[in-house]
Amino acid sequence: MALAWSMDKIGPICRGAEDCALVLNAIYGPDGQDLAVADYPFNWNASVRPSALRIGYAKSAFDLPERDPANADRVQHATKVQDDAALEVLQRIGAKLIPVELPQFSVGTGLILQPEAGAAFENLVLSGKVKEMVQQSAFSWPNTFRSAQFVPAVDYINANRARAQLMRQWWDLFQKVDVIVTPTGGAGQLQQTNLTGNPSVIVPNGFREAPPLGPGTSATPVTAAPRPDSARTLADTGRRLQPPTPSPRPQTPVSLTFLGPLYQEEKALAVAHAYQQATDFHLKRPPGFGT
């Protein structure tokens, strides 16, 4: 469905980075109906090695101390051990990591997303049918669509002016590197790439304990055979990374993000593919899901 037409994007969810490249190869490019789609080539090459690319890493995001799972400073809350192990894997497969800092941006995406969503669902609001939507709470889509009717046009225009400056900063950043690796959500990456359109490839990167359940909830603990921690397994074998030792608390997956320049998805996909060749997180299956 449409939500915010200048921020909406489409991409495949697949078993691995190479599968994503195969699907993207089938769906990229203009269809003659959406004038916002540019006619740029997609040149996927699975043999490109990390050593052939300039790979930056979001230093401040990786330097964060161990985080409280209740603190939403990252979307999927990888541990510091997992973050450090990911960088070690990249170095082992030939990446010469360059520290970079992502641009700072103080304007929230809501000033752009909210008016565009309100416009997309204007008929629903004006007809009164918005009251038929579920979850009529204070922070819900129905009320987002309603309140969007009162966002000043001046605010929307100024937010997009700031957005244009942010896009220029990201363009300049990718003159120095070909790919940037960051913990998913680190340094505001998810919000910023929503605004800039830079392609991202997000790959599984192990598991960690789920945050404690809230009052009045319960869950059956998930048990599994013990495994060595990520860093020791990597150092001892030099081959494949394993998830941290499971505990009685249920495990939740975490991920790693590879960012690329505009219209150059193949670069981020190449590094993500090489990373998956050196690890096996993407091969993990929940019990009962088979192969």
PDB file of C-alpha atoms in Angstrom:
ATOM      1  CA  MET A   1       0.000   0.000   0.000  1.00  0.00           C
ATOM      2  CA  ALA A   2       1.065   3.592  -0.421  1.00  0.00           C
ATOM      3  CA  LEU A   3       2.102   5.425   2.734  1.00  0.00           C
ATOM      4  CA  ALA A   4       4.712   8.126   2.067  1.00  0.00           C
ATOM      5  CA  TRP A   5       5.415   8.217  -1.651  1.00  0.00           C
ATOM      6  CA  SER A   6       8.745  10.013  -1.386  1.00  0.00           C
ATOM      7  CA  MET A   7       9.959   7.488   1.205  1.00  0.00           C
ATOM      8  CA  ASP A   8       8.267   4.220   0.237  1.00  0.00           C
ATOM      9  CA  LYS A   9      10.596   1.616  -1.220  1.00  0.00           C
ATOM     10  CA  ILE A  10      10.388  -1.983  -2.269  1.00  0.00           C
ATOM     11  CA  GLY A  11      12.866  -4.792  -1.853  1.00  0.00           C
ATOM     12  CA  PRO A  12      12.934  -8.582  -1.627  1.00  0.00           C
ATOM     13  CA  ILE A  13      13.130 -10.722   1.503  1.00  0.00           C
ATOM     14  CA  CYS A  14      15.171 -13.800   0.628  1.00  0.00           C
ATOM     15  CA  ARG A  15      17.253 -16.630   2.044  1.00  0.00           C
ATOM     16  CA  GLY A  16      20.501 -14.844   1.268  1.00  0.00           C
ATOM     17  CA  ALA A  17      22.085 -11.779  -0.336  1.00  0.00           C
ATOM     18  CA  GLU A  18      22.608 -13.548  -3.671  1.00  0.00           C
ATOM     19  CA  ASP A  19      18.906 -14.448  -3.827  1.00  0.00           C
ATOM     20  CA  CYS A  20      18.114 -10.775  -3.195  1.00  0.00           C
ATOM     21  CA  ALA A  21      20.303  -9.866  -6.164  1.00  0.00           C
ATOM     22  CA  LEU A  22      18.472 -12.358  -8.399  1.00  0.00           C
ATOM     23  CA  VAL A  23      15.066 -10.967  -7.413  1.00  0.00           C
ATOM     24  CA  LEU A  24      16.190  -7.347  -7.738  1.00  0.00           C
ATOM     25  CA  ASN A  25      17.486  -8.122 -11.217  1.00  0.00           C
ATOM     26  CA  ALA A  26      13.953  -9.180 -12.163  1.00  0.00           C
ATOM     27  CA  ILE A  27      12.091  -6.206 -10.679  1.00  0.00           C
ATOM     28  CA  TYR A  28      14.379  -3.163 -11.036  1.00  0.00           C
ATOM     29  CA  GLY A  29      13.834  -0.388 -13.544  1.00  0.00           C
ATOM     30  CA  PRO A  30      10.881   1.667 -14.810  1.00  0.00           C
ATOM     31  CA  ASP A  31       7.513   0.153 -15.668  1.00  0.00           C
ATOM     32  CA  GLY A  32       6.189   3.129 -17.641  1.00  0.00           C
ATOM     33  CA  GLN A  33       3.700   4.062 -14.924  1.00  0.00           C
ATOM     34  CA  ASP A  34       5.735   5.391 -11.994  1.00  0.00           C
ATOM     35  CA  LEU A  35       7.614   8.464 -13.224  1.00  0.00           C
ATOM     36  CA  ALA A  36       9.766   8.514 -10.077  1.00  0.00           C
ATOM     37  CA  VAL A  37      11.616   5.354 -11.140  1.00  0.00           C
ATOM     38  CA  ALA A  38      14.888   6.071 -12.949  1.00  0.00           C
ATOM     39  CA  ASP A  39      16.382   3.892 -15.663  1.00  0.00           C
ATOM     40  CA  TYR A  40      19.719   2.899 -14.123  1.00  0.00           C
ATOM     41  CA  PRO A  41      21.527  -0.430 -14.706  1.00  0.00           C
ATOM     42  CA  PHE A  42      22.022  -3.128 -12.092  1.00  0.00           C
ATOM     43  CA  ASN A  43      25.324  -4.955 -12.504  1.00  0.00           C
ATOM     44  CA  TRP A  44      25.448  -7.856 -10.071  1.00  0.00           C
ATOM     45  CA  ASN A  45      28.738  -9.733  -9.831  1.00  0.00           C
ATOM     46  CA  ALA A  46      28.910 -12.420  -7.136  1.00  0.00           C
ATOM     47  CA  SER A  47      32.684 -12.765  -7.566  1.00  0.00           C
ATOM     48  CA  VAL A  48      33.512  -9.239  -6.363  1.00  0.00           C
ATOM     49  CA  ARG A  49      35.639  -9.531  -3.234  1.00  0.00           C
ATOM     50  CA  PRO A  50      35.582  -7.123  -0.267  1.00  0.00           C
ATOM     51  CA  SER A  51      39.265  -6.344  -0.873  1.00  0.00           C
ATOM     52  CA  ALA A  52      38.285  -4.702  -4.170  1.00  0.00           C
ATOM     53  CA  LEU A  53      35.947  -2.222  -2.462  1.00  0.00           C
ATOM     54  CA  ARG A  54      36.403   0.660  -0.051  1.00  0.00           C
ATOM     55  CA  ILE A  55      34.418  -0.445   2.984  1.00  0.00           C
ATOM     56  CA  GLY A  56      33.606   2.028   5.721  1.00  0.00           C
ATOM     57  CA  TYR A  57      32.176   1.237   9.116  1.00  0.00           C
ATOM     58  CA  ALA A  58      30.046   3.558  11.243  1.00  0.00           C
ATOM     59  CA  LYS A  59      32.581   4.001  14.021  1.00  0.00           C
ATOM     60  CA  SER A  60      30.406   5.725  16.604  1.00  0.00           C
ATOM     61  CA  ALA A  61      27.699   3.067  16.211  1.00  0.00           C
ATOM     62  CA  PHE A  62      30.175   0.213  16.723  1.00  0.00           C
ATOM     63  CA  ASP A  63      31.832   2.056  19.628  1.00  0.00           C
ATOM     64  CA  LEU A  64      28.635   2.182  21.671  1.00  0.00           C
ATOM     65  CA  PRO A  65      28.968   0.304  24.977  1.00  0.00           C
ATOM     66  CA  GLU A  66      26.815  -2.702  25.756  1.00  0.00           C
ATOM     67  CA  ARG A  67      23.192  -1.634  25.503  1.00  0.00           C
ATOM     68  CA  ASP A  68      20.214  -2.217  27.716  1.00  0.00           C
ATOM     69  CA  PRO A  69      17.663  -4.229  25.658  1.00  0.00           C
ATOM     70  CA  ALA A  70      14.954  -1.950  27.043  1.00  0.00           C
ATOM     71  CA  ASN A  71      16.697   1.045  25.468  1.00  0.00           C
ATOM     72  CA  ALA A  72      15.683   1.420  21.829  1.00  0.00           C
ATOM     73  CA  ASP A  73      18.938   2.984  20.642  1.00  0.00           C
ATOM     74  CA  ARG A  74      19.110   0.156  18.134  1.00  0.00           C
ATOM     75  CA  VAL A  75      16.254  -1.608  16.523  1.00  0.00           C
ATOM     76  CA  GLN A  76      17.411  -5.165  17.036  1.00  0.00           C
ATOM     77  CA  HIS A  77      19.899  -4.736  19.868  1.00  0.00           C
ATOM     78  CA  ALA A  78      22.968  -6.723  18.818  1.00  0.00           C
ATOM     79  CA  THR A  79      25.503  -7.181  21.583  1.00  0.00           C
ATOM     80  CA  LYS A  80      28.908  -5.497  21.601  1.00  0.00           C
ATOM     81  CA  VAL A  81      30.529  -8.921  21.177  1.00  0.00           C
ATOM     82  CA  GLN A  82      28.476  -9.546  18.037  1.00  0.00           C
ATOM     83  CA  ASP A  83      29.300  -6.110  16.625  1.00  0.00           C
ATOM     84  CA  ASP A  84      33.032  -6.587  17.175  1.00  0.00           C
ATOM     85  CA  ALA A  85      32.925 -10.125  15.786  1.00  0.00           C
ATOM     86  CA  ALA A  86      31.217  -8.855  12.616  1.00  0.00           C
ATOM     87  CA  LEU A  87      34.056  -6.409  11.971  1.00  0.00           C
ATOM     88  CA  GLU A  88      36.577  -9.186  12.593  1.00  0.00           C
ATOM     89  CA  VAL A  89      34.843 -11.387  10.002  1.00  0.00           C
ATOM     90  CA  LEU A  90      35.008  -8.597   7.422  1.00  0.00           C
ATOM     91  CA  GLN A  91      38.705  -8.100   8.067  1.00  0.00           C
ATOM     92  CA  ARG A  92      39.362 -11.827   7.738  1.00  0.00           C
ATOM     93  CA  ILE A  93      37.725 -11.910   4.308  1.00  0.00           C
ATOM     94  CA  GLY A  94      39.864  -9.055   3.034  1.00  0.00           C
ATOM     95  CA  ALA A  95      38.048  -5.852   3.954  1.00  0.00           C
ATOM     96  CA  LYS A  96      40.260  -2.907   4.846  1.00  0.00           C
ATOM     97  CA  LEU A  97      37.844  -1.080   7.107  1.00  0.00           C
ATOM     98  CA  ILE A  98      37.724   2.717   7.019  1.00  0.00           C
ATOM     99  CA  PRO A  99      36.141   4.516   9.998  1.00  0.00           C
ATOM    100  CA  VAL A 100      33.397   6.922   8.931  1.00  0.00           C
ATOM    101  CA  GLU A 101      30.776   8.958  10.726  1.00  0.00           C
ATOM    102  CA  LEU A 102      27.235   9.120   9.416  1.00  0.00           C
ATOM    103  CA  PRO A 103      25.745  12.617   8.955  1.00  0.00           C
ATOM    104  CA  GLN A 104      23.780  14.092  11.827  1.00  0.00           C
ATOM    105  CA  PHE A 105      20.154  14.996  11.138  1.00  0.00           C
ATOM    106  CA  SER A 106      17.851  16.556  13.709  1.00  0.00           C
ATOM    107  CA  VAL A 107      14.626  16.700  11.671  1.00  0.00           C
ATOM    108  CA  GLY A 108      12.380  13.716  12.361  1.00  0.00           C
ATOM    109  CA  THR A 109      10.994  11.672   9.479  1.00  0.00           C
ATOM    110  CA  GLY A 110       7.475  12.325  10.820  1.00  0.00           C
ATOM    111  CA  LEU A 111       7.382  15.834   9.365  1.00  0.00           C
ATOM    112  CA  ILE A 112       7.594  14.262   5.913  1.00  0.00           C
ATOM    113  CA  LEU A 113       5.979  10.877   6.442  1.00  0.00           C
ATOM    114  CA  GLN A 114       2.930  12.166   8.315  1.00  0.00           C
ATOM    115  CA  PRO A 115       1.683  14.682   5.693  1.00  0.00           C
ATOM    116  CA  GLU A 116       2.340  12.240   2.852  1.00  0.00           C
ATOM    117  CA  ALA A 117       0.491   9.464   4.674  1.00  0.00           C
ATOM    118  CA  GLY A 118      -2.346  11.880   5.417  1.00  0.00           C
ATOM    119  CA  ALA A 119      -2.591  12.732   1.721  1.00  0.00           C
ATOM    120  CA  ALA A 120      -2.540   9.063   0.703  1.00  0.00           C
ATOM    121  CA  PHE A 121      -5.404   8.284   3.092  1.00  0.00           C
ATOM    122  CA  GLU A 122      -7.254  11.599   2.844  1.00  0.00           C
ATOM    123  CA  ASN A 123     -10.430  10.029   1.488  1.00  0.00           C
ATOM    124  CA  LEU A 124     -10.467   7.589   4.382  1.00  0.00           C
ATOM    125  CA  VAL A 125     -10.335  10.482   6.856  1.00  0.00           C
ATOM    126  CA  LEU A 126     -12.782  12.835   5.124  1.00  0.00           C
ATOM    127  CA  SER A 127     -15.327  10.074   4.549  1.00  0.00           C
ATOM    128  CA  GLY A 128     -15.239   9.107   8.215  1.00  0.00           C
ATOM    129  CA  LYS A 129     -14.268   5.509   7.422  1.00  0.00           C
ATOM    130  CA  VAL A 130     -11.043   5.987   9.351  1.00  0.00           C
ATOM    131  CA  LYS A 131     -13.065   5.284  12.511  1.00  0.00           C
ATOM    132  CA  GLU A 132     -13.559   1.706  11.274  1.00  0.00           C
ATOM    133  CA  MET A 133      -9.811   0.986  11.499  1.00  0.00           C
ATOM    134  CA  VAL A 134      -8.586  -1.067  14.434  1.00  0.00           C
ATOM    135  CA  GLN A 135      -6.260   0.183  17.168  1.00  0.00           C
ATOM    136  CA  GLN A 136      -7.878   3.566  17.743  1.00  0.00           C
ATOM    137  CA  SER A 137      -5.290   4.481  20.381  1.00  0.00           C
ATOM    138  CA  ALA A 138      -3.353   7.687  20.985  1.00  0.00           C
ATOM    139  CA  PHE A 139      -0.389   6.533  18.881  1.00  0.00           C
ATOM    140  CA  SER A 140      -1.947   4.683  15.960  1.00  0.00           C
ATOM    141  CA  TRP A 141      -2.300   4.999  12.208  1.00  0.00           C
ATOM    142  CA  PRO A 142      -5.914   6.261  12.362  1.00  0.00           C
ATOM    143  CA  ASN A 143      -4.872   9.206  14.526  1.00  0.00           C
ATOM    144  CA  THR A 144      -1.745   9.745  12.422  1.00  0.00           C
ATOM    145  CA  PHE A 145      -3.963  10.131   9.362  1.00  0.00           C
ATOM    146  CA  ARG A 146      -6.274  12.488  11.228  1.00  0.00           C
ATOM    147  CA  SER A 147      -3.573  14.717  12.698  1.00  0.00           C
ATOM    148  CA  ALA A 148      -1.761  14.882   9.345  1.00  0.00           C
ATOM    149  CA  GLN A 149      -4.541  17.172   8.094  1.00  0.00           C
ATOM    150  CA  PHE A 150      -3.194  19.871  10.448  1.00  0.00           C
ATOM    151  CA  VAL A 151       0.548  19.765   9.656  1.00  0.00           C
ATOM    152  CA  PRO A 152       1.510  23.210   8.271  1.00  0.00           C
ATOM    153  CA  ALA A 153       2.739  23.189   4.682  1.00  0.00           C
ATOM    154  CA  VAL A 154       5.620  25.421   5.787  1.00  0.00           C
ATOM    155  CA  ASP A 155       6.891  22.683   8.113  1.00  0.00           C
ATOM    156  CA  TYR A 156       6.680  20.052   5.372  1.00  0.00           C
ATOM    157  CA  ILE A 157       8.552  22.273   2.906  1.00  0.00           C
ATOM    158  CA  ASN A 158      11.291  23.166   5.384  1.00  0.00           C
ATOM    159  CA  ALA A 159      11.709  19.513   6.339  1.00  0.00           C
ATOM    160  CA  ASN A 160      12.270  18.638   2.696  1.00  0.00           C
ATOM    161  CA  ARG A 161      14.809  21.446   2.368  1.00  0.00           C
ATOM    162  CA  ALA A 162      16.739  19.935   5.258  1.00  0.00           C
ATOM    163  CA  ARG A 163      16.315  16.550   3.624  1.00  0.00           C
ATOM    164  CA  ALA A 164      17.948  17.802   0.431  1.00  0.00           C
ATOM    165  CA  GLN A 165      20.984  18.891   2.462  1.00  0.00           C
ATOM    166  CA  LEU A 166      21.126  15.461   4.112  1.00  0.00           C
ATOM    167  CA  MET A 167      21.038  13.756   0.712  1.00  0.00           C
ATOM    168  CA  ARG A 168      23.999  15.858  -0.397  1.00  0.00           C
ATOM    169  CA  GLN A 169      25.934  14.840   2.740  1.00  0.00           C
ATOM    170  CA  TRP A 170      25.322  11.163   2.020  1.00  0.00           C
ATOM    171  CA  TRP A 171      26.351  11.671  -1.607  1.00  0.00           C
ATOM    172  CA  ASP A 172      29.638  13.218  -0.443  1.00  0.00           C
ATOM    173  CA  LEU A 173      30.174  10.397   2.062  1.00  0.00           C
ATOM    174  CA  PHE A 174      29.970   7.779  -0.688  1.00  0.00           C
ATOM    175  CA  GLN A 175      32.660   9.563  -2.661  1.00  0.00           C
ATOM    176  CA  LYS A 176      35.053   8.237   0.018  1.00  0.00           C
ATOM    177  CA  VAL A 177      33.763   4.666   0.378  1.00  0.00           C
ATOM    178  CA  ASP A 178      31.828   2.133  -1.709  1.00  0.00           C
ATOM    179  CA  VAL A 179      29.966   0.398   1.132  1.00  0.00           C
ATOM    180  CA  ILE A 180      29.252   1.229   4.772  1.00  0.00           C
ATOM    181  CA  VAL A 181      28.598  -1.427   7.409  1.00  0.00           C
ATOM    182  CA  THR A 182      26.678  -0.493  10.545  1.00  0.00           C
ATOM    183  CA  PRO A 183      24.706  -2.222  13.288  1.00  0.00           C
ATOM    184  CA  THR A 184      21.099  -2.173  12.153  1.00  0.00           C
ATOM    185  CA  GLY A 185      19.617   1.115  13.277  1.00  0.00           C
ATOM    186  CA  GLY A 186      22.956   2.420  14.490  1.00  0.00           C
ATOM    187  CA  ALA A 187      23.589   6.199  14.423  1.00  0.00           C
ATOM    188  CA  GLY A 188      20.085   6.876  13.080  1.00  0.00           C
ATOM    189  CA  GLN A 189      20.857   4.970   9.883  1.00  0.00           C
ATOM    190  CA  LEU A 190      17.338   3.613   9.366  1.00  0.00           C
ATOM    191  CA  GLN A 191      15.714   7.022   9.643  1.00  0.00           C
ATOM    192  CA  GLN A 192      18.283   8.711   7.418  1.00  0.00           C
ATOM    193  CA  THR A 193      18.225   6.180   4.579  1.00  0.00           C
ATOM    194  CA  ASN A 194      14.427   6.440   4.583  1.00  0.00           C
ATOM    195  CA  LEU A 195      15.014  10.061   3.602  1.00  0.00           C
ATOM    196  CA  THR A 196      17.988   9.674   1.261  1.00  0.00           C
ATOM    197  CA  GLY A 197      16.996   6.510  -0.608  1.00  0.00           C
ATOM    198  CA  ASN A 198      20.390   4.834  -0.218  1.00  0.00           C
ATOM    199  CA  PRO A 199      20.040   1.084  -0.706  1.00  0.00           C
ATOM    200  CA  SER A 200      20.606  -1.198   2.251  1.00  0.00           C
ATOM    201  CA  VAL A 201      21.107  -4.930   2.609  1.00  0.00           C
ATOM    202  CA  ILE A 202      20.197  -6.265   6.045  1.00  0.00           C
ATOM    203  CA  VAL A 203      21.447  -9.743   6.917  1.00  0.00           C
ATOM    204  CA  PRO A 204      20.977 -12.040   9.924  1.00  0.00           C
ATOM    205  CA  ASN A 205      23.836 -11.771  12.385  1.00  0.00           C
ATOM    206  CA  GLY A 206      23.043 -14.214  15.168  1.00  0.00           C
ATOM    207  CA  PHE A 207      20.837 -14.114  18.232  1.00  0.00           C
ATOM    208  CA  ARG A 208      20.639 -12.583  21.664  1.00  0.00           C
ATOM    209  CA  GLU A 209      18.420 -12.947  24.668  1.00  0.00           C
ATOM    210  CA  ALA A 210      14.995 -11.427  24.205  1.00  0.00           C
ATOM    211  CA  PRO A 211      14.187  -8.472  26.491  1.00  0.00           C
ATOM    212  CA  PRO A 212      12.348  -9.426  29.686  1.00  0.00           C
ATOM    213  CA  LEU A 213       8.643  -9.838  29.183  1.00  0.00           C
ATOM    214  CA  GLY A 214       6.358  -7.203  30.629  1.00  0.00           C
ATOM    215  CA  PRO A 215       3.995  -7.711  33.583  1.00  0.00           C
ATOM    216  CA  GLY A 216       1.266 -10.244  33.022  1.00  0.00           C
ATOM    217  CA  THR A 217       3.051 -12.079  30.209  1.00  0.00           C
ATOM    218  CA  SER A 218       4.781 -15.420  30.069  1.00  0.00           C
ATOM    219  CA  ALA A 219       6.638 -17.577  27.640  1.00  0.00           C
ATOM    220  CA  THR A 220       8.061 -21.075  27.487  1.00  0.00           C
ATOM    221  CA  PRO A 221      11.871 -20.894  27.557  1.00  0.00           C
ATOM    222  CA  VAL A 222      13.654 -21.985  24.387  1.00  0.00           C
ATOM    223  CA  THR A 223      16.529 -24.408  24.946  1.00  0.00           C
ATOM    224  CA  ALA A 224      19.254 -25.488  22.581  1.00  0.00           C
ATOM    225  CA  ALA A 225      22.657 -27.138  22.630  1.00  0.00           C
ATOM    226  CA  PRO A 226      25.338 -24.814  24.024  1.00  0.00           C
ATOM    227  CA  ARG A 227      27.600 -23.111  21.503  1.00  0.00           C
ATOM    228  CA  PRO A 228      30.810 -21.140  21.990  1.00  0.00           C
ATOM    229  CA  ASP A 229      30.519 -17.375  21.990  1.00  0.00           C
ATOM    230  CA  SER A 230      30.938 -15.565  18.655  1.00  0.00           C
ATOM    231  CA  ALA A 231      34.406 -14.103  19.160  1.00  0.00           C
ATOM    232  CA  ARG A 232      36.032 -17.320  20.457  1.00  0.00           C
ATOM    233  CA  THR A 233      34.544 -19.467  17.690  1.00  0.00           C
ATOM    234  CA  LEU A 234      35.837 -17.080  15.053  1.00  0.00           C
ATOM    235  CA  ALA A 235      39.312 -16.872  16.562  1.00  0.00           C
ATOM    236  CA  ASP A 236      39.615 -20.637  17.023  1.00  0.00           C
ATOM    237  CA  THR A 237      38.308 -21.809  13.661  1.00  0.00           C
ATOM    238  CA  GLY A 238      38.815 -18.840  11.341  1.00  0.00           C
ATOM    239  CA  ARG A 239      35.835 -20.111   9.380  1.00  0.00           C
ATOM    240  CA  ARG A 240      32.226 -19.794  10.431  1.00  0.00           C
ATOM    241  CA  LEU A 241      30.691 -17.698  13.178  1.00  0.00           C
ATOM    242  CA  GLN A 242      28.207 -19.254  15.595  1.00  0.00           C
ATOM    243  CA  PRO A 243      25.489 -17.521  17.639  1.00  0.00           C
ATOM    244  CA  PRO A 244      26.189 -16.753  21.296  1.00  0.00           C
ATOM    245  CA  THR A 245      25.412 -19.451  23.852  1.00  0.00           C
ATOM    246  CA  PRO A 246      21.618 -19.799  24.162  1.00  0.00           C
ATOM    247  CA  SER A 247      20.136 -19.289  27.601  1.00  0.00           C
ATOM    248  CA  PRO A 248      16.783 -20.133  29.205  1.00  0.00           C
ATOM    249  CA  ARG A 249      15.408 -16.812  27.982  1.00  0.00           C
ATOM    250  CA  PRO A 250      13.989 -16.981  24.416  1.00  0.00           C
ATOM    251  CA  GLN A 251      16.399 -15.930  21.687  1.00  0.00           C
ATOM    252  CA  THR A 252      15.671 -13.090  19.274  1.00  0.00           C
ATOM    253  CA  PRO A 253      17.527 -12.577  15.959  1.00  0.00           C
ATOM    254  CA  VAL A 254      19.754  -9.572  15.362  1.00  0.00           C
ATOM    255  CA  SER A 255      21.053  -8.191  12.085  1.00  0.00           C
ATOM    256  CA  LEU A 256      23.825  -6.265  10.355  1.00  0.00           C
ATOM    257  CA  THR A 257      23.308  -3.589   7.691  1.00  0.00           C
ATOM    258  CA  PHE A 258      25.346  -2.874   4.556  1.00  0.00           C
ATOM    259  CA  LEU A 259      24.671   0.486   2.882  1.00  0.00           C
ATOM    260  CA  GLY A 260      25.498   1.445  -0.692  1.00  0.00           C
ATOM    261  CA  PRO A 261      25.570   4.495  -2.962  1.00  0.00           C
ATOM    262  CA  LEU A 262      22.476   5.501  -4.907  1.00  0.00           C
ATOM    263  CA  TYR A 263      21.742   3.112  -7.793  1.00  0.00           C
ATOM    264  CA  GLN A 264      24.668   0.866  -6.846  1.00  0.00           C
ATOM    265  CA  GLU A 265      22.962  -1.889  -4.902  1.00  0.00           C
ATOM    266  CA  GLU A 266      25.414  -4.422  -6.292  1.00  0.00           C
ATOM    267  CA  LYS A 267      28.231  -3.114  -4.071  1.00  0.00           C
ATOM    268  CA  ALA A 268      26.380  -3.601  -0.783  1.00  0.00           C
ATOM    269  CA  LEU A 269      25.069  -6.943  -2.026  1.00  0.00           C
ATOM    270  CA  ALA A 270      28.588  -8.115  -2.892  1.00  0.00           C
ATOM    271  CA  VAL A 271      29.918  -7.414   0.607  1.00  0.00           C
ATOM    272  CA  ALA A 272      26.813  -8.892   2.248  1.00  0.00           C
ATOM    273  CA  HIS A 273      27.193 -12.011   0.077  1.00  0.00           C
ATOM    274  CA  ALA A 274      30.861 -12.395   1.038  1.00  0.00           C
ATOM    275  CA  TYR A 275      29.924 -11.966   4.699  1.00  0.00           C
ATOM    276  CA  GLN A 276      27.321 -14.701   4.426  1.00  0.00           C
ATOM    277  CA  GLN A 277      29.836 -16.997   2.741  1.00  0.00           C
ATOM    278  CA  ALA A 278      32.004 -16.632   5.857  1.00  0.00           C
ATOM    279  CA  THR A 279      29.184 -17.086   8.391  1.00  0.00           C
ATOM    280  CA  ASP A 280      26.111 -19.257   8.702  1.00  0.00           C
ATOM    281  CA  PHE A 281      23.542 -17.058  10.423  1.00  0.00           C
ATOM    282  CA  HIS A 282      21.342 -17.003   7.301  1.00  0.00           C
ATOM    283  CA  LEU A 283      21.200 -20.812   7.358  1.00  0.00           C
ATOM    284  CA  LYS A 284      19.572 -20.991  10.786  1.00  0.00           C
ATOM    285  CA  ARG A 285      15.996 -22.256  10.883  1.00  0.00           C
ATOM    286  CA  PRO A 286      13.437 -22.161  13.695  1.00  0.00           C
ATOM    287  CA  PRO A 287      12.461 -25.632  14.936  1.00  0.00           C
ATOM    288  CA  GLY A 288       9.872 -27.192  12.657  1.00  0.00           C
ATOM    289  CA  PHE A 289      10.557 -24.949   9.649  1.00  0.00           C
ATOM    290  CA  GLY A 290      12.679 -27.484   7.770  1.00  0.00           C
ATOM    291  CA  THR A 291      15.092 -26.367   5.056  1.00  0.00           C
TER     292      THR A 291
END
